[in-house]
Coordinates of C-alpha atoms (C1' of nucleotides) in Angstrom, one line a residue:
Chain A
X93 CA 143.7 22.3 61.7
X94 CA 145.2 19.2 60.1
X95 CA 142.9 16.5 61.4
X96 CA 139.7 18.3 60.6
X97 CA 137.0 16.0 59.2
X98 CA 135.9 17.3 55.9
X99 CA 133.6 15.3 53.6
X100 CA 131.9 16.3 50.4
X101 CA 128.9 15.4 48.3
X102 CA 129.7 15.7 44.7
X103 CA 126.7 15.1 42.4
X104 CA 126.9 15.6 38.6
X105 CA 124.0 17.7 37.2
X106 CA 122.8 15.2 34.7
X107 CA 119.2 14.7 35.8
X108 CA 116.8 14.7 38.7
X109 CA 118.4 14.1 42.1
X110 CA 118.5 10.3 42.5
X111 CA 117.6 8.4 45.7
X112 CA 121.0 6.8 45.7
X113 CA 122.8 10.1 45.5
X114 CA 120.7 11.4 48.4
X115 CA 121.7 8.4 50.5
X116 CA 125.3 9.1 49.8
X117 CA 124.7 12.7 50.8
X118 CA 123.0 11.6 53.9
X119 CA 125.8 9.3 55.0
X120 CA 128.4 12.0 54.4
X121 CA 126.3 14.5 56.2
X122 CA 125.8 12.3 59.2
X123 CA 129.5 11.6 59.4
X124 CA 130.3 15.3 59.3
X125 CA 127.7 16.1 61.9
X126 CA 128.8 13.6 64.4
X127 CA 132.5 14.4 64.0
X128 CA 132.0 18.1 64.1
X129 CA 133.3 18.2 60.6
X130 CA 132.5 20.1 57.5
X131 CA 130.1 19.0 54.7
X132 CA 130.9 20.4 51.3
X133 CA 128.7 20.5 48.3
X134 CA 130.4 20.3 44.9
X135 CA 128.8 20.1 41.5
X136 CA 130.8 18.0 39.1
X137 CA 129.8 19.5 35.8
X138 CA 132.8 18.6 33.7
X139 CA 130.7 16.8 31.1
X140 CA 129.3 19.6 29.0
X141 CA 127.2 17.4 26.8
X142 CA 125.3 15.5 29.5
X143 CA 124.7 18.6 31.6
X144 CA 121.1 19.4 32.3
X145 CA 119.8 22.8 33.1
X146 CA 118.4 23.2 36.6
X147 CA 119.7 19.9 37.7
X148 CA 121.9 21.5 40.2
X149 CA 119.1 23.7 41.5
X150 CA 116.9 20.6 41.9
X151 CA 119.6 19.0 43.9
X152 CA 120.0 22.0 46.1
X153 CA 116.3 22.2 46.6
X154 CA 116.1 18.6 47.6
X155 CA 119.0 18.8 50.1
X156 CA 117.5 21.9 51.7
X157 CA 114.1 20.2 51.9
X158 CA 115.7 17.2 53.7
X159 CA 117.6 19.5 56.0
X160 CA 121.0 18.3 54.8
X161 CA 122.6 21.7 55.0
X162 CA 126.2 22.2 53.8
X163 CA 129.0 24.3 55.2
X164 CA 130.8 25.2 52.0
X165 CA 129.8 25.5 48.4
X166 CA 128.3 24.7 46.1
X167 CA 131.5 24.8 44.1
X168 CA 131.2 24.2 40.4
X169 CA 134.0 22.4 38.7
X170 CA 133.4 24.2 35.4
X171 CA 134.5 27.4 37.2
X172 CA 137.8 25.9 38.4
X173 CA 139.4 24.8 35.1
X174 CA 142.6 26.7 35.8
X175 CA 143.3 24.5 38.8
X176 CA 143.0 21.4 36.7
X177 CA 145.2 22.7 33.9
X178 CA 147.9 23.6 36.4
X179 CA 147.8 20.1 37.8
X180 CA 147.9 18.6 34.3
X181 CA 150.8 20.7 33.3
X182 CA 152.7 19.5 36.3
X183 CA 152.0 15.9 35.5
X184 CA 153.1 16.4 31.9
X185 CA 156.3 18.1 33.0
X186 CA 157.1 15.2 35.3
X187 CA 156.3 12.6 32.7
X188 CA 153.4 11.4 34.7
X189 CA 151.0 12.3 31.9
X190 CA 151.2 12.7 28.1
X191 CA 149.4 14.2 25.2
X192 CA 147.6 11.7 23.0
X193 CA 146.7 12.4 19.4
X194 CA 144.9 9.2 18.6
X195 CA 141.6 9.7 17.0
X196 CA 138.4 8.3 18.4
X197 CA 138.2 6.1 15.3
X198 CA 141.6 4.6 15.9
X199 CA 140.6 3.8 19.5
X200 CA 137.4 2.3 18.5
X201 CA 139.1 0.0 16.0
X202 CA 141.6 -0.9 18.6
X203 CA 139.0 -2.1 21.0
X204 CA 137.0 -3.9 18.4
X205 CA 140.1 -5.8 17.1
X206 CA 141.2 -6.8 20.5
X207 CA 137.9 -8.0 21.7
X208 CA 137.7 -10.1 18.6
X209 CA 141.2 -11.5 19.3
X210 CA 140.4 -12.0 23.0
X211 CA 143.7 -10.3 23.9
X212 CA 143.9 -10.4 27.7
X213 CA 146.9 -8.1 27.8
X214 CA 145.1 -5.3 26.0
X215 CA 143.5 -2.8 28.4
X216 CA 141.7 0.1 26.8
X217 CA 144.5 1.8 25.0
X218 CA 147.8 0.6 23.5
X219 CA 149.9 3.5 24.8
X220 CA 151.0 4.5 21.3
X221 CA 151.5 8.2 22.3
X222 CA 153.2 7.3 25.5
X223 CA 156.0 5.8 23.5
X224 CA 156.2 8.6 21.0
X225 CA 157.3 11.7 22.9
X226 CA 155.7 13.8 20.3
X227 CA 154.7 17.1 22.0
X228 CA 153.1 19.2 19.2
X229 CA 150.4 21.0 21.1
X230 CA 148.7 22.5 18.1
X231 CA 147.0 19.4 17.0
X232 CA 143.8 18.3 18.7
X233 CA 144.6 15.9 21.5
X234 CA 143.7 14.6 25.0
X235 CA 146.0 14.1 27.9
X236 CA 146.4 10.7 29.4
X237 CA 147.7 9.7 32.8
X238 CA 150.7 7.3 32.6
X239 CA 149.7 4.5 34.9
X240 CA 152.5 2.6 36.7
X241 CA 153.0 -0.5 34.6
X242 CA 153.9 -2.8 37.5
X243 CA 153.0 -3.3 41.1
X244 CA 149.7 -3.2 42.9
X245 CA 147.6 -0.5 44.4
X246 CA 146.3 -1.5 47.8
X247 CA 144.1 0.5 50.1
X248 CA 142.1 0.0 53.1
X249 CA 138.4 0.7 52.4
X250 CA 136.4 1.7 55.5
X251 CA 133.5 -0.5 54.4
X252 CA 135.3 -3.3 52.7
X253 CA 138.7 -3.5 54.4
X254 CA 141.7 -4.3 52.2
X255 CA 141.2 -4.0 48.5
X256 CA 143.9 -4.5 45.9
X257 CA 144.3 -4.0 42.2
X258 CA 147.0 -4.8 39.7
X259 CA 148.4 -1.6 38.2
X260 CA 148.9 -3.0 34.8
X261 CA 145.2 -3.6 34.5
X262 CA 144.3 0.0 34.7
X263 CA 144.6 1.8 31.3
X264 CA 146.3 5.1 30.7
X265 CA 143.0 6.9 31.3
X266 CA 142.2 10.3 29.9
X267 CA 142.5 13.2 32.4
X268 CA 141.9 16.0 29.9
X269 CA 139.4 15.8 27.1
X270 CA 139.8 17.5 23.7
X271 CA 137.3 20.1 24.7
X272 CA 139.8 21.2 27.4
X273 CA 137.6 20.0 30.3
X274 CA 139.1 17.5 32.7
X275 CA 137.5 14.1 33.3
X276 CA 136.0 13.2 36.6
X277 CA 139.1 11.3 37.7
X278 CA 141.4 14.3 37.5
X279 CA 139.0 17.0 38.7
X280 CA 137.9 14.9 41.5
X281 CA 141.4 14.3 42.8
X282 CA 142.5 17.9 42.4
X283 CA 139.4 19.2 44.1
X284 CA 139.4 16.8 47.0
X285 CA 143.0 17.8 47.6
X286 CA 142.3 21.5 47.2
X287 CA 139.3 21.3 49.5
X288 CA 141.2 19.2 52.0
X289 CA 138.7 16.3 52.0
X290 CA 139.6 13.8 54.7
X291 CA 137.1 11.0 53.8
X292 CA 135.6 10.1 50.6
X293 CA 132.3 8.2 50.9
X294 CA 130.8 7.3 47.6
X295 CA 128.9 4.5 45.9
X296 CA 130.4 1.1 45.3
X297 CA 130.4 1.6 41.6
X298 CA 133.5 3.8 42.1
X299 CA 135.5 1.1 43.7
X300 CA 137.2 -0.1 40.5
X301 CA 138.4 3.5 39.6
X302 CA 139.9 4.1 43.1
X303 CA 143.4 2.8 42.1
X304 CA 143.4 5.4 39.3
X305 CA 142.7 8.1 41.8
X306 CA 145.3 6.9 44.3
X307 CA 148.0 6.9 41.6
X308 CA 147.0 10.3 40.6
X309 CA 147.3 11.5 44.2
X310 CA 150.8 9.9 44.3
X311 CA 151.9 11.5 41.0
X312 CA 150.7 14.9 42.2
X313 CA 152.3 14.4 45.6
X314 CA 149.0 14.8 47.4
X315 CA 148.0 13.0 50.6
X316 CA 145.5 10.3 50.1
X317 CA 142.0 10.6 51.7
X318 CA 140.4 7.7 53.5
X319 CA 137.9 5.8 51.3
X320 CA 134.6 4.2 52.1
X321 CA 132.6 2.6 49.2
X322 CA 128.9 2.4 50.1
X323 CA 126.7 -0.5 49.2
X324 CA 124.6 0.2 46.2
X325 CA 120.9 0.8 46.1
X326 CA 119.1 -1.8 44.0
X327 CA 115.8 -2.2 42.1
X328 CA 113.7 -5.2 42.9
X329 CA 115.5 -7.1 40.2
X330 CA 118.7 -6.5 42.1
X331 CA 120.3 -4.3 39.4
X332 CA 121.4 -0.7 39.9
X333 CA 118.4 1.3 41.1
X334 CA 116.6 2.7 38.0
X335 CA 113.2 4.4 37.4
X336 CA 111.9 1.4 35.5
X337 CA 110.9 -0.1 38.9
X338 CA 109.5 2.9 40.7
X339 CA 110.3 6.5 41.5
X340 CA 113.9 7.1 42.0
X341 CA 113.8 10.9 41.7
X342 CA 113.7 12.5 45.1
X343 CA 111.5 15.2 43.5
X344 CA 108.9 12.6 42.5
X345 CA 109.0 11.2 46.0
X346 CA 108.4 14.6 47.5
X347 CA 105.4 15.2 45.2
X348 CA 103.9 11.8 46.2
X349 CA 103.9 13.0 49.8
X350 CA 106.8 11.6 51.7
X351 CA 108.1 13.8 54.4
X352 CA 111.7 14.6 55.1
X353 CA 112.2 12.5 58.2
X354 CA 110.5 9.6 56.6
X355 CA 112.9 9.6 53.7
X356 CA 115.9 10.2 55.9
X357 CA 115.0 7.4 58.3
X358 CA 114.4 5.0 55.5
X359 CA 117.6 5.8 53.7
X360 CA 119.7 5.6 56.8
X361 CA 118.5 2.0 57.2
X362 CA 119.7 1.0 53.8
X363 CA 123.1 -0.4 54.6
X364 CA 123.1 0.5 58.3
X365 CA 121.3 -0.5 61.4
X366 CA 121.7 0.2 65.1
X367 CA 120.8 -3.2 66.5
X368 CA 118.3 -6.0 66.1
X369 CA 115.2 -4.0 66.8
X370 CA 115.3 -0.2 66.4
X371 CA 113.7 1.0 63.2
X372 CA 112.5 4.5 64.0
X373 CA 114.9 7.4 64.3
X374 CA 114.8 11.1 64.5
X375 CA 117.6 12.9 62.7
X376 CA 119.3 13.7 66.0
X377 CA 119.2 10.1 67.0
X378 CA 120.9 9.2 63.7
X379 CA 123.6 11.7 64.2
X380 CA 124.2 10.2 67.6
X381 CA 124.1 6.5 66.6
X382 CA 125.1 6.2 63.0
X383 CA 128.4 4.5 62.4
X384 CA 130.1 4.5 59.0
X385 CA 132.4 1.8 60.1
X386 CA 129.5 -0.6 60.6
X387 CA 127.8 -0.8 57.2
X388 CA 126.5 -3.7 55.3
X389 CA 128.6 -4.7 52.4
X390 CA 126.0 -6.0 50.0
X391 CA 123.6 -3.9 47.9
X392 CA 120.2 -3.1 49.3
X393 CA 116.9 -3.3 47.4
X394 CA 114.7 -0.3 47.8
X395 CA 111.4 -1.4 49.3
X396 CA 108.8 1.3 48.8
X397 CA 106.4 -0.5 51.1
X398 CA 108.7 -0.1 53.9
X399 CA 109.5 3.5 53.0
X400 CA 105.7 4.1 53.2
X401 CA 105.4 2.4 56.6
X402 CA 108.3 4.4 58.1
X403 CA 106.8 7.6 56.6
X404 CA 103.4 6.8 58.0
X405 CA 104.9 6.1 61.4
X406 CA 106.6 9.5 61.5
X407 CA 103.4 11.2 60.3
X408 CA 101.6 9.6 63.2
X409 CA 104.1 10.8 65.7
X410 CA 104.4 14.3 64.5
X411 CA 102.7 17.0 66.6
X412 CA 99.5 18.1 64.8
X413 CA 100.6 21.6 64.1
X414 CA 103.8 20.7 62.4
X415 CA 102.0 18.1 60.4
X416 CA 99.5 20.7 59.4
X417 CA 102.3 22.9 58.2
X418 CA 103.8 20.2 56.1
X419 CA 100.4 19.3 54.6
X420 CA 99.8 23.0 53.8
X421 CA 103.1 23.3 52.0
X422 CA 102.5 20.0 50.2
X423 CA 99.1 21.2 49.0
X424 CA 100.5 24.5 47.8
X425 CA 102.8 22.6 45.5
X426 CA 100.4 19.8 44.7
X427 CA 96.8 21.1 44.8
X428 CA 94.5 18.0 45.1
X429 CA 92.5 17.6 41.9
X430 CA 89.3 16.7 43.8
X431 CA 89.2 20.0 45.8
X432 CA 87.2 23.0 44.7
X433 CA 88.9 25.4 47.1
X434 CA 92.4 25.9 48.3
X435 CA 92.6 24.9 52.0
X436 CA 93.6 27.6 54.4
X437 CA 96.0 27.0 57.2
X438 CA 93.1 27.0 59.7
X439 CA 91.2 24.4 57.7
X440 CA 94.3 22.3 57.4
X441 CA 94.8 22.3 61.1
X442 CA 91.2 21.2 61.6
X443 CA 91.4 18.2 59.4
X444 CA 94.7 16.9 60.8
X445 CA 93.2 14.9 63.7
X446 CA 90.9 13.2 61.3
X447 CA 93.5 11.9 59.0
X448 CA 96.7 11.7 61.0
X449 CA 96.7 8.0 61.7
X450 CA 95.1 7.0 58.5
X451 CA 97.7 7.9 56.0
X452 CA 101.2 6.8 55.0
X453 CA 101.8 9.6 52.5
X454 CA 100.4 13.1 52.2
X455 CA 98.7 12.5 48.8
X456 CA 96.3 10.0 50.5
X457 CA 94.7 12.8 52.5
X458 CA 92.7 14.3 49.6
X459 CA 90.8 11.0 49.2
X460 CA 89.7 10.9 52.8
X461 CA 88.9 14.6 53.2
X462 CA 87.7 15.6 49.7
X463 CA 84.1 16.2 50.9
X464 CA 85.2 19.1 53.0
X465 CA 86.8 21.0 50.2
X466 CA 84.1 20.3 47.6
X467 CA 81.2 22.5 46.9
X468 CA 78.9 19.6 46.2
X469 CA 79.3 15.9 46.6
X470 CA 78.2 13.2 44.3
X471 CA 76.7 9.8 45.0
X472 CA 73.8 7.5 44.0
X473 CA 70.6 6.6 45.9
X474 CA 71.8 3.0 45.8
X475 CA 75.0 4.0 47.7
X476 CA 72.8 5.7 50.3
X477 CA 70.7 2.6 51.0
X478 CA 72.5 0.1 53.3
X479 CA 72.2 -3.6 53.5
X480 CA 68.9 -4.7 55.1
X481 CA 67.3 -1.3 54.4
X482 CA 65.2 0.2 51.7
X483 CA 64.3 3.6 50.4
X484 CA 61.7 4.2 52.9
X485 CA 63.6 3.2 56.0
X486 CA 66.6 5.1 54.8
X487 CA 64.6 8.2 54.5
X488 CA 63.2 7.7 57.9
X489 CA 66.7 7.2 59.3
X490 CA 67.9 10.4 57.7
X491 CA 64.9 12.4 59.1
X492 CA 65.5 11.0 62.5
X493 CA 69.2 11.8 62.4
X494 CA 68.3 15.3 61.4
X495 CA 66.1 16.0 64.4
X496 CA 68.5 14.2 66.7
X497 CA 71.4 16.4 65.5
X498 CA 69.3 19.5 65.6
X499 CA 68.5 19.0 69.3
X500 CA 72.1 18.6 70.4
X501 CA 73.1 21.5 72.6
X502 CA 76.8 21.0 72.7
X503 CA 77.8 20.2 69.1
X504 CA 80.9 18.1 69.5
X505 CA 81.8 14.6 68.4
X506 CA 81.1 13.0 71.7
X507 CA 77.5 14.3 71.9
X508 CA 77.0 13.6 68.3
X509 CA 78.0 10.0 68.8
X510 CA 75.7 9.5 71.8
X511 CA 72.9 11.1 70.0
X512 CA 73.2 9.1 66.8
X513 CA 73.7 5.8 68.6
X514 CA 70.5 6.4 70.5
X515 CA 68.8 7.2 67.2
X516 CA 69.9 3.9 65.8
X517 CA 68.5 2.1 68.8
X518 CA 65.2 3.9 68.5
X519 CA 65.0 3.0 64.8
X520 CA 65.9 -0.5 65.7
X521 CA 68.7 -0.7 63.1
X522 CA 72.4 -1.4 63.6
X523 CA 74.6 1.6 64.2
X524 CA 76.6 0.6 61.1
X525 CA 73.5 0.9 59.0
X526 CA 72.7 4.4 60.2
X527 CA 76.3 5.6 60.2
X528 CA 77.0 4.2 56.7
X529 CA 74.0 6.0 55.3
X530 CA 75.1 9.2 56.9
X531 CA 78.6 8.7 55.7
X532 CA 77.5 8.7 52.1
X533 CA 75.0 11.5 52.6
X534 CA 77.6 13.7 54.2
X535 CA 80.7 12.8 52.3
X536 CA 79.7 11.0 49.1
X537 CA 82.3 8.5 50.1
X538 CA 82.2 4.9 51.3
X539 CA 85.4 5.4 53.1
X540 CA 86.1 8.3 55.4
X541 CA 87.5 9.4 58.8
X542 CA 85.3 9.0 61.8
X543 CA 81.7 10.1 61.1
X544 CA 81.2 11.9 64.4
X545 CA 84.3 14.0 63.9
X546 CA 83.2 14.7 60.3
X547 CA 79.9 16.0 61.5
X548 CA 81.6 18.2 64.0
X549 CA 83.9 19.5 61.4
X550 CA 81.2 20.2 58.9
X551 CA 79.1 21.9 61.5
X552 CA 75.3 21.7 62.0
X553 CA 74.3 23.8 59.0
X554 CA 76.3 22.1 56.4
X555 CA 75.3 18.7 57.9
X556 CA 71.6 19.4 57.8
X557 CA 71.9 20.8 54.3
X558 CA 73.5 17.7 53.0
X559 CA 71.0 15.4 54.7
X560 CA 68.2 17.4 53.1
X561 CA 69.8 17.0 49.7
X562 CA 69.8 13.2 50.3
X563 CA 66.2 13.2 51.3
X564 CA 65.2 15.3 48.2
X565 CA 67.2 12.9 46.1
X566 CA 65.1 10.0 47.3
X567 CA 61.9 11.8 47.0
X568 CA 62.1 12.7 43.3
Chain B
rG296 C1' 136.1 -11.8 28.0
rG297 C1' 139.1 -9.2 32.0
rC298 C1' 139.1 -7.1 36.9
rG299 C1' 136.7 -6.1 41.5
rC300 C1' 132.9 -6.6 45.1
rG301 C1' 129.2 -9.3 47.2
rU302 C1' 125.9 -13.9 48.9
rU303 C1' 121.4 -14.8 56.5
rC304 C1' 113.3 -15.3 55.7
rG305 C1' 110.1 -12.2 49.3
rU306 C1' 112.6 -7.3 51.1
rC307 C1' 115.6 -4.4 54.9
rU308 C1' 118.5 -6.4 58.5
rA309 C1' 120.6 -8.7 63.8
rG310 C1' 124.5 -11.9 64.3
rC311 C1' 131.5 -10.6 64.6
rG312 C1' 133.6 -19.1 67.4
rG313 C1' 129.6 -21.7 72.0
rC314 C1' 123.8 -17.5 74.4
rC315 C1' 121.3 -19.4 67.1
rA316 C1' 117.9 -26.3 65.3
rA317 C1' 119.0 -18.1 63.7
rG318 C1' 116.2 -12.5 66.5
rG319 C1' 113.6 -7.9 64.8
rA320 C1' 111.0 -5.0 61.0
rC321 C1' 108.2 -4.3 56.2
rA322 C1' 105.0 -7.1 53.3
rC323 C1' 101.6 -11.6 53.9
rG324 C1' 97.6 -14.8 56.6
rG325 C1' 94.3 -15.2 61.1
rC326 C1' 92.0 -13.3 65.4
rC327 C1' 90.7 -9.1 68.7
rC328 C1' 89.1 -3.9 68.7
rU329 C1' 85.6 -1.3 65.5
rC330 C1' 80.7 3.5 62.2
rU331 C1' 83.8 2.6 57.0
rC332 C1' 89.1 3.1 56.2
rA333 C1' 93.2 3.3 59.1
rA334 C1' 95.8 2.9 63.6
rG335 C1' 96.6 -0.4 67.8
rG336 C1' 96.9 -5.4 70.2
rC337 C1' 97.7 -10.7 69.9
rC338 C1' 99.0 -15.1 67.0
rG339 C1' 101.0 -17.4 62.6
rA340 C1' 103.6 -18.8 58.3
rG341 C1' 108.4 -17.7 56.2
rA342 C1' 115.9 -18.6 56.0
rU343 C1' 118.9 -26.4 57.0
rC344 C1' 122.6 -18.8 57.1
rA345 C1' 124.5 -20.0 48.1
rC346 C1' 127.2 -24.8 47.6
rG347 C1' 131.6 -27.9 48.7
rG348 C1' 135.9 -28.6 51.4
rG349 C1' 138.9 -27.4 55.5
rU350 C1' 140.5 -25.2 60.7
rU351 C1' 138.4 -26.1 65.6
rC352 C1' 136.1 -29.9 71.2
rG353 C1' 132.5 -26.5 68.6
rA354 C1' 131.3 -22.2 62.5
rA355 C1' 126.0 -18.3 60.0
rU356 C1' 130.5 -16.4 62.2
rC357 C1' 137.8 -18.0 60.4
rC358 C1' 140.4 -20.1 55.7
rC359 C1' 140.2 -22.1 50.6
rG360 C1' 137.6 -23.4 46.2
rU361 C1' 133.1 -23.5 43.2
rA362 C1' 128.6 -21.3 41.7
rC363 C1' 125.6 -17.3 41.1
rG364 C1' 124.6 -12.1 41.3
rC365 C1' 126.1 -7.2 40.7
rG366 C1' 129.5 -3.3 39.5
rC367 C1' 133.5 -1.4 36.4
rU368 C1' 135.8 -2.0 31.8
rA369 C1' 133.8 5.9 27.5
rC370 C1' 137.3 12.1 25.2
rC371 C1' 130.0 9.7 31.4
rA372 C1' 130.1 10.6 36.3

RNA sequence: GGCGCGUUCGUCUAGCGGCCAAGGACACGGCCCUCUCAAGGCCGAGAUCACGGGUUCGAAUCCCGUACGCGCUACCA
C-alpha cells in the first residue's frame, strides 16, 4: 500500500534512554496508533566509539515498560552496511559524492584559520577533493556528499510550516567515515527510504540538517518523507535537557517510582494540549485526541513537580489491585531499605488502601508503611508523650486503649475508631493526644496512614504486643 | 562569527482579528475538612501577551524590524 503511515523511532545506543527520546517515541507511536500505521524501532549504531553496551536493551526495556510496542524491528544499522555502501557507490558514480583524502589535521587547520580570518564564505570544508577528481581508493579516505552550490532547499515542516535554507551554506558533509561506517545523515536517509517511512518526527535539533537529508534523497532519487520537528525538552535553565538539573534517564525515573501512565500523560502534555482544561489522559484517550499538527513550537521546560502531580493523580485513580501489582513489581526491583521482610502480594494488596491517596511516587510508600514490614520499631519515650501529657497519663492512656481494643468484638477500623474515641472521652483527653501516642507506639512514626486502619491491619495481637512494649519502655 | 528556530503568569499551556483589561493546570499563600500525613473543597496572589513600528473600525492573534533565548555549525547522533 502506497499511502501507508509508517513512522520510526531511531535512538542511538549511547547512554541511558533519555526523557526527550522517549517523548519523541511517544509522539511517533501515538501518530502510528491513531492512523492505523506502523511504528518501527531502529537502533542507529553507526558510531562505534560512542556505542555503549546494553544501551539498546535499556531502551527496549523502557519502551516495553511504557507499553510503546513496535511493529517492526529493532533494526540495527551496523548490520545493514551493505545497503549504505551500495547507495554511496551510486552517488559516487553519478558524481553526487566524492572521496576525500584530506587528513583530520588539515581540516582542523582549515577551520582554525578561517575562524581567525572571519571568512563568512567558508563552510566547514574547502572542497579540495571535489575539485581534484583523484579516485585512488587505496589511500585512507572518507566520502563526502557534493551539496548543490546554488539554490535553496525549502520544505514544509508539519510543526513549523515553511522552512528554507541556502544550499551554499551546507558543507560537503561526510557520508562515509574512514572506518567504513556511514554517518547518521546517510544511514538515516537510506533506511527511511528502505523502510518506507512516510513521516519523520524528530527533535528540533535536527532541523538544520534537514536540507542535507533532502538533497541526499534527491540525489538518490528517493521520495521525500514529511517532516515534523518537535519542540525540545528543556532543563530549568532553558538549555537542552540534561542530567545536571534532575533525572533525565527514564530508568532513573522508573526506579524513583513513576508509573507508565503518569510518565506518558506528562510527556504528552509537553508540546501538546487538547484544550484549555483537560490535563489527565489515559493512553486510549491520547490516541483518540492527540494531534501532531497542533503542537507548540517553543521548547518546554520539564517540571518534575507537575510530573509528580500527574503521577499521583493516576495512582489515586487506579483500581487497587492493579496498583498493588505495580507496587509489588516496583518493590521486587527496588526493595525498600527500611523493610525487614519482602512483602508478599497479599500483604501488598492489604496496604494499598492505606497509602493510595497519600503518595505521588511509589518510593514514598515505604516511609508510610515501614512499621508493617519491620520486626521491631524504634522510638523514644519523649516521642510517645504528647503535648499536655506526662509519663503517667500516657501510660494510663495506653493501658486504657489496650483494654478498649481487647473488648472489641468485631475488629475493624470502624469499631476501633468508635472504641478509641470513647476511650479519649473517658480519659478526658483530646482524641489527637490519644491517637498520636498510639501512632508512635504502633508505628514508631509521627506520620502515618489512618491509625484505625493501621490497627486493623496489624491485628489485635501485634497491636497489644507493641502497646506492651511501650508501657515497659516507660516503666524501666 | 554564520545559519535556523523560538518568545502568553515561576513552569506547562488555552488563545488562530472583536467572546481576552487574557482562561486552565502545577507550584505558592489563606481558609474549610481532619487522628498525623495526604487527598478533597473554597478563596487568593501571579502575565500591560519580549520590545518598537505598521496593516485594520478593531491585534496576544496578520506583516516588518529590533532585542533576547535556544539549537546547529564533528570522520556524534
